[in-house]
Amino acid sequence: MNNNFKIQIYILPGLASAAGAVLGALLNSQSNIILLVALLSFFAIFWSNRVRIPFMLAFLICIFNIHSPRTSAFLPFKKVLKTEISGKINAVEHKNARTSLSIATARWGNLRLLYNPMDSVIVYPGDSITAQIVIHPLKRELNIPGNFNLRSWMHRQNIQGQGRILQAQIFPQKSFAKIIYQIRQYVLNTSTKYISNKTAGLVPALLTGDRSLLDRDISTSFRNSGLVHVLAVSGFHVVLIATILQILVQNLRLNKNFQRIFASILLFAYMFITGASPSVMRAVIMFISEQLTAILQRPVNSMQRLGIAISAIIIINPAAVWDLGMQLSCGATAGILISNMVSPLEKLKGFKKIIASSIWISFGATCGTLPILIYNFQNFAPLAWIGNLCVVPLISLAMQSGIFMILFSFSSQIAQVFASTTETLLSYSVIFAKLLSEIPGAKVTLGPWPQSITLIMIFTMLFLPLLLHKNHLKAKLLVSLGLACFGAYQGGSVIYHHLNPSAEIFFLDAGQGDCTILKFSHGKAIVIDVGNEANRGNYGVQQLAPFLRRNNIHQIDALIITHPHSDHFGGLESLLDEVKVQQIWIPWQARFCDNPFWQKALQKVQNLNIPIHDVYEGQKVIGLKPWNMKFLFPYINSPVNPADWNSISIVALLQYQNRDLSILPGDLGSKEEDQIMTTHQQIQSPILKLGHHGSHYSSSTRWLKALKPQIAIASAGYRNRYRHPSAKTLARLDSLLIPTFNTATDGSIFLKINAKDLRANPYLLNFTQITTHQ
Amino acid sequence: MANIISYCMEAVADYLSPKLCVNCGTAIKLQSKSKFLCTTCFDWLKNCGNGYYNINGTHSLYPLNDVVRSLMHGLKYHGMTDIAIEMINVLPWEDTSFMGWGNKINIVPVPVNSARLRERGYNQAECIARAMQKKWGGRLFLGVLKRKKYNVSQTRLGAEERAWNAAGAFTARPPLPAEILLVDDVYTTGATTEACRYALMRAGAEKVEVLTMAYKLTDDGSSDWRKDWDYFKNKKVP
């Protein structure tokens, strides 16, 4: 491809900038920016001076733009506001039989509003609207890392507030956005008209990026087999469409330059139909700049085109730098281009070459995206290249026939032929994706890595193809150095964990509920209670499962439900769908609870053949050595008291060998505390979770004095109606000089216990710092 | 003013893709004389453009040295059609008297087959012919010669294979001018041009002379195309 490929020229500055970025990452908390600067300045080594300088300028503008008061003044509404607005509709979304409009107003900025019109008014983007609206303030977000955060999402989307429309008047107007919306709807309707089975939702998803009809099973199987890039319209689709376009335009027998301009214009229009996401924009700009260089009769340099595309996107929308699709798209493109430069397959011919080069391209793309994927999702699919080889040709053929189906939709017979072809191809690809996702080891968990290791990995992986190339000894040396660095990190961390066993306790922010997770360095995990605050949606699916996934917990060895109250078991039922649970421990009395939700959850546990253990005093969770988990309460003769389930809640004791570390009670009162203290006179608890969310009926002074806690944690909701943790309890703790943390104000609280010195290091997570831009 | 605008346009185009020398890969400065060559390579081209070669009755403008080879490569495979104009404009002659022709030349470019024409979008011989017509005047005859067969590209074949490949590939359609200048890009064994000449003569042309942009010399410095041609004629191809 490029004969003047000189390794020393770009490897050394690349590594220098990487080293600089690592240093910066260690020093600065906002290392995300530094990571990006390093990555992009590294790309810049491929470009000519004329691109590099404008690019750097664009990047400076971007950083300035993001930190300027205009965009960072995100002021969510604090009170319910009822006003009248007039503005222009930017986008219309239909989801679950509800319509939500995003409206640009002069006074309030962008608003996202629910709209349920009484009579059947059809709303198009581009129309202007005057409406009476109610803007709701944002609820406090639960403070759990790894979760969807509405506030930061709104910030990134530049939406100032959300609410609903009470009354509206819509003035239809002719606009470009309306035409595009109609085209998208047309594609959607045509595909549902001619294709009957589940794959109907795939056609608009592939062609226009409209995923509203996409089947959930299909998308999960694509995601699990590492083929999710096929479903989101990105550079790959644009390249396919562009090739089809070029072949079609070639047959028009126009002048070659007219052909190029024509294809560029069509592709530019296509970009708007797909919604102009940054990755699509990147591909389109790269295509158009290639056509322009061909018209100007200049040499084509793909890396330079990538640079032009990135800088153009940054100027148009600075926030695109944090768009994951954009990062993945750039990484994949760079990987493909670099691997193409050093392709060892030039001598092959014919069918062999086709297969080998597609494996090579897939390899390059995987290398480019792997570190970014691991940094964000902590997993990657090692078998994705097989999927790419088999599914991508099927999908591209299906896209072609899908396009013809839509073009010929005026005659139902021709469209039917193309539709049946599309359907067959798509269902084969779905079957294949499902097969791939069911292979054990289709998804491997890695990481989470610190940012510095991610950076080193990005540079190493981008140049991994060089290892297979003949010459370039220095490059080989550097790549193997990077790999060795990574291997040393990974192996070193395994050895470190083996030599220094540790346990982590996560007191998750569960609102007015409990959720405590114990994770041991040998890989076992225990979850105590799956709380659920009322009106909070589904805690198990929405909050706990993402957190577990992020923290590398794919199997719960023991799930302990302290007692059958909804703030302790509410998320149980939904959690069972997401995470594998080995055994469930409940107090034996809880079997007699006739709460319908509790019985339903128990029924589900039985259906899944998960063993339920009855807990009473003296039992242990087996297989945690050198750690111990003992139960102190309830007694085997504690009576069933349907009026007060709190009185039988489980109290668990965590030990290292024979030393008490922590007591984790449910909602027990001070009477039960006294009972425990009479049977176990020697127990201590350096780390204490306050019983009953810190209510003043529990955590008596006697209990606190006996346990001698060094730190106390209360798990309570923000401004809950029970006023937990109560002032009396806090006064008691204060008088004993015990530092207390509260999940409502401090967010999720993490404790790490090292077995050597049994010292616990609490660290709180400042939520705003972590997820403002991610 | 026009100068400034053209300068700005060039700067913008350079942002898109900087001009690199086709031969040596060094960057070309803004507003330099050549679009495709750096100053050293351009001087080199000028020097070898001063000589005109007439080898075995075939007129040739350049020897196929490194610079010319990379230029021809760019013209043929990278869509740089302006190379033809530049290479003709570099030549010092104001008319075709240097090779015994007057101002009224009748130019016929060697055609490519339609599949390749669609793929590439242009015919490199036609580009050269147009450039010649622009500089030296004369008439261009485009529909006269046609390539019949979808034969393989001549580039990677030996002398004998080339002759076989080219034979009978062309047909000429009258009306034809009496004196024809046949234009091609590179002369290697002469198989293509000889087949064209044969077709033109059969269609009624009286005098056909071949002009190629570049001439490839064999290892001993002489051409053996006539030997090949005899061999080809003895085979009695229909």
Short mmCIF file of C-alpha atoms in Angstrom, two decimals, chain A residues 199 202 206 222 390-391 393-402 418-432:
data_model
loop_
_atom_site.label_atom_id
_atom_site.label_comp_id
_atom_site.label_asym_id
_atom_site.label_seq_id
_atom_site.Cartn_x
_atom_site.Cartn_y
_atom_site.Cartn_z
CA THR A 199 -35.65 -10.69 11.39
CA LEU A 202 -32.95 -6.25 11.47
CA LEU A 206 -28.90 -2.42 9.29
CA PHE A 222 -24.96 -10.79 18.53
CA CYS A 390 -19.14 -16.10 8.30
CA VAL A 391 -21.69 -13.52 9.43
CA PRO A 393 -20.64 -11.79 4.16
CA LEU A 394 -24.15 -13.01 4.97
CA ILE A 395 -25.11 -9.66 6.44
CA SER A 396 -23.64 -7.75 3.52
CA LEU A 397 -25.55 -9.89 1.02
CA ALA A 398 -28.68 -9.40 3.09
CA MET A 399 -28.13 -5.65 3.07
CA GLN A 400 -27.84 -5.68 -0.72
CA SER A 401 -31.05 -7.61 -1.19
CA GLY A 402 -32.68 -5.44 1.47
CA PHE A 418 -35.88 -9.89 -2.55
CA ALA A 419 -37.61 -10.02 0.84
CA SER A 420 -37.48 -13.80 0.97
CA THR A 421 -33.77 -13.71 0.08
CA THR A 422 -33.13 -11.14 2.79
CA GLU A 423 -35.09 -13.16 5.30
CA THR A 424 -33.18 -16.38 4.61
CA LEU A 425 -29.78 -14.68 4.76
CA LEU A 426 -30.64 -12.84 7.94
CA SER A 427 -32.05 -15.87 9.69
CA TYR A 428 -28.91 -17.85 8.80
CA SER A 429 -26.75 -15.11 10.24
CA VAL A 430 -28.90 -15.00 13.39
CA ILE A 431 -28.59 -18.78 13.79
CA PHE A 432 -24.85 -18.50 13.37
#
